Short mmCIF file of C-alpha atoms in Angstrom, two decimals:
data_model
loop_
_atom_site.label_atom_id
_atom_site.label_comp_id
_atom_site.label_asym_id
_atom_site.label_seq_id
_atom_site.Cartn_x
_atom_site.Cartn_y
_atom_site.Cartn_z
CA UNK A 1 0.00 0.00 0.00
CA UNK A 2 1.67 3.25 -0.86
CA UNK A 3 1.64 5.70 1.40
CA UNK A 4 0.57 9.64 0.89
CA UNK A 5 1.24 11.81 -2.46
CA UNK A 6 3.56 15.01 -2.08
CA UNK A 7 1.19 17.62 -3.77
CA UNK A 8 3.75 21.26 -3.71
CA UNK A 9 0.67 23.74 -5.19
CA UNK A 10 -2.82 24.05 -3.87
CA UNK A 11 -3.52 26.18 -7.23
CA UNK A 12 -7.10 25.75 -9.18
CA UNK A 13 -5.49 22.92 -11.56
CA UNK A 14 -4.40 20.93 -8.66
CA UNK A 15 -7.26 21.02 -6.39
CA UNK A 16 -9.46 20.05 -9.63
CA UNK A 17 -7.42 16.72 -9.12
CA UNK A 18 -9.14 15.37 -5.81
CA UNK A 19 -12.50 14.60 -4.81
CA UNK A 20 -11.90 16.70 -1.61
CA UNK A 21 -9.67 19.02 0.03
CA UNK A 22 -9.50 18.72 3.72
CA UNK A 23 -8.45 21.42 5.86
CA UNK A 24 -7.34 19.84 9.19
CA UNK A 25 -6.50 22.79 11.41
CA UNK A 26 -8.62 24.19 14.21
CA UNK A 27 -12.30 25.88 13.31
CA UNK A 28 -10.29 29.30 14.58
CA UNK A 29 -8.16 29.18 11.91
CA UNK A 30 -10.25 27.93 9.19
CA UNK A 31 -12.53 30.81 9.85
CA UNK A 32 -9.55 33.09 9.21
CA UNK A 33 -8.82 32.05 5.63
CA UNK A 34 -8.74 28.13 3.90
CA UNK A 35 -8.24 27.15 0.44
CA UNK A 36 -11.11 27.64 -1.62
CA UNK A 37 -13.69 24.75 -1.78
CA UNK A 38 -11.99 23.47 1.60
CA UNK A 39 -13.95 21.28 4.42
CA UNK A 40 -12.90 21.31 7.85
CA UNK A 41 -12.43 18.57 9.58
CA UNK A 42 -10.01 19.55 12.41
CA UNK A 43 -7.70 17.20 14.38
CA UNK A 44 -7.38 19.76 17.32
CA UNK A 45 -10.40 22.12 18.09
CA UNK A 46 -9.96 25.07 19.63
CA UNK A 47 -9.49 24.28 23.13
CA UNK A 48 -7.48 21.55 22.08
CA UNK A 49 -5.04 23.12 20.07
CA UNK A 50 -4.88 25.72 22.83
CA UNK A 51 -4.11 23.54 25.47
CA UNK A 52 -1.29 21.44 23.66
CA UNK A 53 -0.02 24.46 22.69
CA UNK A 54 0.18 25.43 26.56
CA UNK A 55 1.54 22.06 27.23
CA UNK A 56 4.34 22.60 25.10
CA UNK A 57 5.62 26.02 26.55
CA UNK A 58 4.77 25.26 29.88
CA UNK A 59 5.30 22.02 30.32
CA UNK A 60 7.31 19.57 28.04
CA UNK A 61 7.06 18.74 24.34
CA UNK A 62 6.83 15.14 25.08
CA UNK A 63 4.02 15.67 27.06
CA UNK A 64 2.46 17.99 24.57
CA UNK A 65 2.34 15.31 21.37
CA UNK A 66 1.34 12.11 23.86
CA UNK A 67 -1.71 14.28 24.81
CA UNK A 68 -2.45 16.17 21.47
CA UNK A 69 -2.04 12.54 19.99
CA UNK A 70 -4.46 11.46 21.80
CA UNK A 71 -7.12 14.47 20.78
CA UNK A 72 -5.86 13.65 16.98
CA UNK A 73 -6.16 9.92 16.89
CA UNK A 74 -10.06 10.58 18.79
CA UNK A 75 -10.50 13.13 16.14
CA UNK A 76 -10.07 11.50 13.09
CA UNK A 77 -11.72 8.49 14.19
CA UNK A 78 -14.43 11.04 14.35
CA UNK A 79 -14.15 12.19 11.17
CA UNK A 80 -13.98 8.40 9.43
CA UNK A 81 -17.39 7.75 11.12
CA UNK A 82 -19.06 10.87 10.68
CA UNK A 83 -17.80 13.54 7.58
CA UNK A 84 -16.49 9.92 5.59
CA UNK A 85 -18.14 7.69 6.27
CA UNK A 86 -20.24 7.45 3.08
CA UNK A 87 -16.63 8.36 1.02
CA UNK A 88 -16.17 5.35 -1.65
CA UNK A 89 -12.69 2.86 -2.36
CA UNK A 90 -11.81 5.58 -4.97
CA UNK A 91 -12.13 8.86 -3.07
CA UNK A 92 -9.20 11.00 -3.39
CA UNK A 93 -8.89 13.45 -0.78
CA UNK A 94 -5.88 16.52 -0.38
CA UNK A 95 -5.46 17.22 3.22
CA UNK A 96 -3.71 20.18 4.45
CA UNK A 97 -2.72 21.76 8.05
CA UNK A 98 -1.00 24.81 8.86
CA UNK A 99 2.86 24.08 7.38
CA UNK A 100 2.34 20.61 6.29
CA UNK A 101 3.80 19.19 9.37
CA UNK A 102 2.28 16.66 11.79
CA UNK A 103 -1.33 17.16 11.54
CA UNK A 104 -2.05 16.85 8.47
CA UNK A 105 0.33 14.44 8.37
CA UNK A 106 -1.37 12.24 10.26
CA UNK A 107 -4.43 12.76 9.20
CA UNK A 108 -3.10 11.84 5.62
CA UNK A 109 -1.53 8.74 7.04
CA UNK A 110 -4.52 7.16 8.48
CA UNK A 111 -6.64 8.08 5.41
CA UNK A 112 -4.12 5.85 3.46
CA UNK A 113 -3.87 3.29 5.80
CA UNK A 114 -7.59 3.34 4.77
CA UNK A 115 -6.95 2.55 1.17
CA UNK A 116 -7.38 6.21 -0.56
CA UNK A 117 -5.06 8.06 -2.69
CA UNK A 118 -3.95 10.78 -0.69
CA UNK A 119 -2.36 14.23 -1.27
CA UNK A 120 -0.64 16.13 1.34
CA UNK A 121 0.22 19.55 0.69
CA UNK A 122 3.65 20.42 0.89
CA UNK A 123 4.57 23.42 3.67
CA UNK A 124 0.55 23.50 3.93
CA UNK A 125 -1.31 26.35 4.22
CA UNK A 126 1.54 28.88 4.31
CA UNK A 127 2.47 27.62 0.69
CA UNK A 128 -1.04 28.34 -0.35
CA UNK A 129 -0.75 31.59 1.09
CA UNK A 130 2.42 32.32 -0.55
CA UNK A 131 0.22 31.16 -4.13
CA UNK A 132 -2.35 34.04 -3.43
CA UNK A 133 0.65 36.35 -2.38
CA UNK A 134 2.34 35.91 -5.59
CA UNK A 135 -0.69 36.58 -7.97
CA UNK A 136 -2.70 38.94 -5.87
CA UNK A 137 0.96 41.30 -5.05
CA UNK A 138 3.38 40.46 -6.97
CA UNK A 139 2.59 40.03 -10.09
CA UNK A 140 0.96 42.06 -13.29
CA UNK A 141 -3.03 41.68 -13.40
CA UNK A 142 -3.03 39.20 -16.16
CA UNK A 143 -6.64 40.34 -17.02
CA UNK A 144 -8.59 43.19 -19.16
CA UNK A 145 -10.44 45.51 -16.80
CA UNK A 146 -13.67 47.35 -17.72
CA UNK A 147 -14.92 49.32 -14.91
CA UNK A 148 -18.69 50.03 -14.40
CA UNK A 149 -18.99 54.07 -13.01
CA UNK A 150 -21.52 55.81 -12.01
CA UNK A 151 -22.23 58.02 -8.39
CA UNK A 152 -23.38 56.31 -5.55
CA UNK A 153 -27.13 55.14 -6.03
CA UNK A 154 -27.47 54.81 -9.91
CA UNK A 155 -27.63 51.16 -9.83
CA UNK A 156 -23.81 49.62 -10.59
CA UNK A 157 -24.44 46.91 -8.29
CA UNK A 158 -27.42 45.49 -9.75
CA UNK A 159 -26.63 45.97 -13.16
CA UNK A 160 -22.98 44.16 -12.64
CA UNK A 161 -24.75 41.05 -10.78
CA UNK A 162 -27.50 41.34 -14.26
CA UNK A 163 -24.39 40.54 -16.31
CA UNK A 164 -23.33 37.12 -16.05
CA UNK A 165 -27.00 36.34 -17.31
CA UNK A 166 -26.00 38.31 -20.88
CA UNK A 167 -22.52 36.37 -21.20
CA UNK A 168 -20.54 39.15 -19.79
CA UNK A 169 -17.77 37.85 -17.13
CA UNK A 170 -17.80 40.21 -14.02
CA UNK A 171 -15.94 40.16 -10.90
CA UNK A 172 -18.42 41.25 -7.82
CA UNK A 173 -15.44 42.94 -5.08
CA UNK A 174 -18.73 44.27 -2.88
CA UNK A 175 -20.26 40.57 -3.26
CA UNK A 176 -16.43 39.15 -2.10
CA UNK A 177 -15.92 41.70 0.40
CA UNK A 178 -19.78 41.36 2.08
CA UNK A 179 -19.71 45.10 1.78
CA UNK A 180 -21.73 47.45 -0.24
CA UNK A 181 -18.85 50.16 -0.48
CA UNK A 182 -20.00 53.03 0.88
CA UNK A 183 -20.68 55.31 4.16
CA UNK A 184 -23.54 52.75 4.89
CA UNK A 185 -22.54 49.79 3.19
CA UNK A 186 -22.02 47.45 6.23
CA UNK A 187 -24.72 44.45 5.49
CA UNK A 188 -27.15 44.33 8.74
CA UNK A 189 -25.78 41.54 10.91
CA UNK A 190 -22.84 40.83 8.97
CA UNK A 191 -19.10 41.50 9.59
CA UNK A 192 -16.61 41.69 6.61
CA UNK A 193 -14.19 38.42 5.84
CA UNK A 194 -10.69 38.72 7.26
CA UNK A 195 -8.31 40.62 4.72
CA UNK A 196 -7.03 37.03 4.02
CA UNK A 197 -10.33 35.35 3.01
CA UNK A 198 -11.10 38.02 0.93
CA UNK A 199 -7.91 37.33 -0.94
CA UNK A 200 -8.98 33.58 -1.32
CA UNK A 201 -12.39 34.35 -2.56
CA UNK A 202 -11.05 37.15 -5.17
CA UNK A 203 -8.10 34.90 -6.44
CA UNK A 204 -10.85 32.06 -6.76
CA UNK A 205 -13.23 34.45 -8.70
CA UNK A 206 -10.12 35.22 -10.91
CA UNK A 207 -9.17 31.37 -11.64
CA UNK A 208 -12.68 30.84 -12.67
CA UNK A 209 -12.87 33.43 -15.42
CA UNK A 210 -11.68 33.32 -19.05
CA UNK A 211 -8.76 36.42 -18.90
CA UNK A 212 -8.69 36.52 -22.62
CA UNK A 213 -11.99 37.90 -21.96
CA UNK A 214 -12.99 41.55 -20.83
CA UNK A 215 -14.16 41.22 -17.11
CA UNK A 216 -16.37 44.27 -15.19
CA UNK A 217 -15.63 45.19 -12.12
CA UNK A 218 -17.84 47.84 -10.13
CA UNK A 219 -15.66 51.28 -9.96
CA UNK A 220 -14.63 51.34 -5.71
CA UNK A 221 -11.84 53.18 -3.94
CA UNK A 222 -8.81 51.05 -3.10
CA UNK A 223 -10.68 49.34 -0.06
CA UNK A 224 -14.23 48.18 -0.29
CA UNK A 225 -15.74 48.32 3.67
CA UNK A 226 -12.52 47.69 5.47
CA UNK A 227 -10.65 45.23 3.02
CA UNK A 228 -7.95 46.11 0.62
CA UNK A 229 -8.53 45.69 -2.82
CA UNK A 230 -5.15 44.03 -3.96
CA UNK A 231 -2.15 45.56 -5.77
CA UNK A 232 -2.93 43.09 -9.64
CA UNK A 233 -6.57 44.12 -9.26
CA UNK A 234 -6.50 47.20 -8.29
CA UNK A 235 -4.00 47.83 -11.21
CA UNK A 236 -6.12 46.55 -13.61
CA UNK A 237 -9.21 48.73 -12.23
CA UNK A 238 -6.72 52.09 -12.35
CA UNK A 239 -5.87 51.29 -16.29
CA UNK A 240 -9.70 50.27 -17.01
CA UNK A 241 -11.56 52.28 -19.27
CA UNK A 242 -15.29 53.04 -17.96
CA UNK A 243 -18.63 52.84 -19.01
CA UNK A 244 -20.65 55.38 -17.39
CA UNK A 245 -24.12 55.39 -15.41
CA UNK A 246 -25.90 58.14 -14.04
CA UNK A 247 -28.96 59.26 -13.08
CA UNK A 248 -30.94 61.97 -11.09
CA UNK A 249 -30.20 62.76 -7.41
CA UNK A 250 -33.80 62.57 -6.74
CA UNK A 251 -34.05 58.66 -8.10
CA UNK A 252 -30.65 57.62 -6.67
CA UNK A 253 -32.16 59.06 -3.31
CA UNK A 254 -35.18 56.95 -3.90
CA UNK A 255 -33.10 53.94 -4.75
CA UNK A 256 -30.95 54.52 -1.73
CA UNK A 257 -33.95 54.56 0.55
CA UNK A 258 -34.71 50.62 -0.63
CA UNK A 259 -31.54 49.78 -0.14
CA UNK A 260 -30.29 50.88 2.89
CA UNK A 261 -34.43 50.68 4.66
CA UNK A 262 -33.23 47.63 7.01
CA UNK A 263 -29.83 49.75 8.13
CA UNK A 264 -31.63 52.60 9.08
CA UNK A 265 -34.09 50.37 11.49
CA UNK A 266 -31.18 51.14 14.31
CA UNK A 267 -31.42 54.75 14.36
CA UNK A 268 -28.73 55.44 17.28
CA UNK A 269 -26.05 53.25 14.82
CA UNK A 270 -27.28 55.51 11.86
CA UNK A 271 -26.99 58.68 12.91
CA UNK A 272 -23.72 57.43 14.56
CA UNK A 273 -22.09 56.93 11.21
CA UNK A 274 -23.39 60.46 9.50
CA UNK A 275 -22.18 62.00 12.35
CA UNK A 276 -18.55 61.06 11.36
CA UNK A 277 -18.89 61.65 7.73
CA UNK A 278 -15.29 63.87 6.78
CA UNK A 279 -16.96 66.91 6.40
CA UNK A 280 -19.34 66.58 9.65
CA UNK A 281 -23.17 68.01 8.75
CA UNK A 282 -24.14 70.71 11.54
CA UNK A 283 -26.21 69.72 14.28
CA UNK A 284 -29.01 71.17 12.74
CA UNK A 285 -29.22 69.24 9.89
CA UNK A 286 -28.07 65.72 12.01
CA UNK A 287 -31.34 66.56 14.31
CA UNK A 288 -33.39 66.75 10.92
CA UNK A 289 -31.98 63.77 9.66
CA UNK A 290 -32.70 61.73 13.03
CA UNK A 291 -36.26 63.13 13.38
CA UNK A 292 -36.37 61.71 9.46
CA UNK A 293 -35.06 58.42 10.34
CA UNK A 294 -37.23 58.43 13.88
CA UNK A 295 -40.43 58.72 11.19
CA UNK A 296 -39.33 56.14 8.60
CA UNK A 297 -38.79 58.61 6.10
CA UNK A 298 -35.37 57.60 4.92
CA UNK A 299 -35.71 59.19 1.35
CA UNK A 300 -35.03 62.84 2.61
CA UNK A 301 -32.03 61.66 4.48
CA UNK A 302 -30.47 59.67 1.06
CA UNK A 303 -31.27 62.98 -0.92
CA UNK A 304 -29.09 64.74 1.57
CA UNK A 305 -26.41 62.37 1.83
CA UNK A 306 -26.43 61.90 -2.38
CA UNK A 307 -25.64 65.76 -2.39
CA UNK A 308 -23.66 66.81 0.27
CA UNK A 309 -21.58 63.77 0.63
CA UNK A 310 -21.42 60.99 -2.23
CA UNK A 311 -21.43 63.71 -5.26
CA UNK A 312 -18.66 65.67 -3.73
CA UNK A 313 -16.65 62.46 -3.19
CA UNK A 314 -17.18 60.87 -6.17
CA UNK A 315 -16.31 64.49 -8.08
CA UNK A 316 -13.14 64.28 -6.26
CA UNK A 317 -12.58 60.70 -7.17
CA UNK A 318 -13.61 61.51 -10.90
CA UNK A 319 -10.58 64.28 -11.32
CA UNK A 320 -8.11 61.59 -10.05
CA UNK A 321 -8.65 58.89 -12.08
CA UNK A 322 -9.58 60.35 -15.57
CA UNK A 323 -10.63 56.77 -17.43
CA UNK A 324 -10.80 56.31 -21.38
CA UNK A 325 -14.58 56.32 -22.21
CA UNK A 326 -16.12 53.82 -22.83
CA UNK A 327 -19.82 54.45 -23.27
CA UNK A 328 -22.99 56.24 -21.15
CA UNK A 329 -26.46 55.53 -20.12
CA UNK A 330 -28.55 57.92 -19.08
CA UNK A 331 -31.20 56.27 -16.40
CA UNK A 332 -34.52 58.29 -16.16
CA UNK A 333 -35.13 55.98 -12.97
CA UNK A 334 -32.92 53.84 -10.76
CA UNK A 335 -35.89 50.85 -11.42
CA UNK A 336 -36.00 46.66 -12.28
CA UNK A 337 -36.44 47.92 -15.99
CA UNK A 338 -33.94 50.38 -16.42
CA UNK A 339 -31.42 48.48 -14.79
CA UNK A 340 -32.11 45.79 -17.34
CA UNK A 341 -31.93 47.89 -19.44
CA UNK A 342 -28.27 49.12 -18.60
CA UNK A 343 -27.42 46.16 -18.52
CA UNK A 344 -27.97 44.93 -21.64
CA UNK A 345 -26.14 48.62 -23.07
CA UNK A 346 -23.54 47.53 -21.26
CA UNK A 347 -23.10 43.75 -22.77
CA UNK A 348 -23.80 45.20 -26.34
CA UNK A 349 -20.84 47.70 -25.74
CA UNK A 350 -18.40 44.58 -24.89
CA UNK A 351 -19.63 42.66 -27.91
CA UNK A 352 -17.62 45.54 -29.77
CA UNK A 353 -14.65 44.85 -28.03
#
């Protein structure tokens, strides 16, 4: 019976190889970042790995691996009766811990012991992070840019996630990021992915496209929320000629309102946040917008923002990156329809290209 298979890249080609990949390290550190497509099934949990770890500084490093032995072998015993059980003669897992060294290592040996092919990933995890390293920050962006522009509230978001339907390849950072971009674009009840995941799920997004292809990304600054867009994409978007959308301040208000109705249920957080926009409203206008936002009537307070803050910005923004034009679209209304219809202006532009 031969014993485990030296894998030295977790890149998309590689992973396409096994059935599964199997991240062994502790739910903590999973949550951090993982390979893409990765399942965790951890030989040390938390409190585990915290307590060998404790053993070994404090105590001795024999009796750190006699008890974190024990926790692994219980562990994957666990996992062979639970997560693969049902896993046929033929399955072909790639099992990876932290640097390749002794947890994944045995969790690799067992599974072969077992009778599957097994692939261990050489130095682990850190090689994989040195993988999205090397594409994400040190190298060119490989890919054609075309950026989707527009001020805040004429619709780029929903027309870039309409695209994909017409054939057009698009590359969602908001979507990636769980952020919507702007002053209020935290998602209700949701906290952004660690800078790291965010790398995994962008250099995923970018493995999965066609680069001999155009792909659109949604004009952002050079962080979407609190995540960095990275060096090769953020390249690409800087060099990206734009199409253009706009529309009235009055129906980018209105569109606003939808959009941000469920943030503006918590009123204190709300008015929190406009009260630390950079150039801070007087307290006269915050104690209109919170007796606004008090009555539900949120459309007042996006009309407000749309002129005093997100036009100035984005005029700012506009006279530092001068982009090649592309095309325009006009919207009379930030609605279903004429979002469709941008859309579709958009994907007949790219047919041209």
């Amino acid at each position: 019976m031969s014993g485990p298979e030296t894998v030295a890249s977790a890149d998309a080609a590689t992973r396409a190889r096994f059935d599964m990949v199997i991240d062994v390290r502790s739910p903590g550190e999973f949550a951090e970042d993982h390979v893409p497509g990765a399942v965790n099934l951890p030989v040390l949990d938390n409190a585990e790995r915290a307590e060998v770890g404790t053993l070994y500084v404090q105590k001795s490093r024999f009796l750190a691996r006699k008890v974190g032995g024990a926790y692994v072998a219980r562990n994957i015993a666990g996992h062979l009766l639970g997560a693969l059980a049902d896993q046929p003669g033929g399955f072909r897992p790639l099992v990876y811990c932290w640097r390749g060294g002794m947890r994944s290592g045995a969790m690799a040996h067992i599974l072969s012991q077992v009778g599957w092919r097994v692939g261990v990933l050489a130095g682990g995890y850190r090689t994989y992070r040195r993988e999205v390293t090397a594409r994400l920050y040190d190298s060119p962006p490989g890919f054609r840019a075309v950026v989707l522009d527009g001020p805040t509230g004429s619709g780029k978001t929903e027309v870039l996630r309409r695209l994909p339907a017409l054939g057009v390849q698009v590359l969602d950072l908001e979507g990636l990021a769980e952020h919507r971009g702007s002053l209020l674009g935290a998602l209700p009840g949701q906290s952004q992915p660690a800078q790291k995941m965010f790398e995994s799920r962008l250099l995923a997004a970018l493995e999965a496209l066609d680069l001999s292809r155009p792909v659109v990304i949604e004009a952002e600054s050079s962080k979407v929320g609190e995540r960095m867009v990275p060096p090769a994409v953020w390249s690409a978007m800087s060099e990206a000629p734009a199409f253009h959308l706009s529309a009235p301040p009055e129906a980018r208000a209105a569109y606003l309102a939808g959009v941000y109705a469920e943030s503006a249920r918590d009123v204190e957080a709300l008015m929190a946040l406009l009260s630390r926009l950079p150039r801070k409203p007087g307290a006269r206008r915050l104690a209109e917008w919170r007796s606004l936002l008090e009555a539900g009537d949120l459309e007042p307070v996006a009309l407000g923002l749309v002129e005093s803050h997100y036009d100035p910005a984005y005029r700012r923004s506009s006279r530092q990156h001068e982009r090649q034009p592309l095309g325009a679209l006009d919207l009379a209304e930030v609605t279903p329809a004429e979002l469709d219809r941008a859309a579709e202006a958009v994907a007949a532009r790219l047919r041209d290209l």
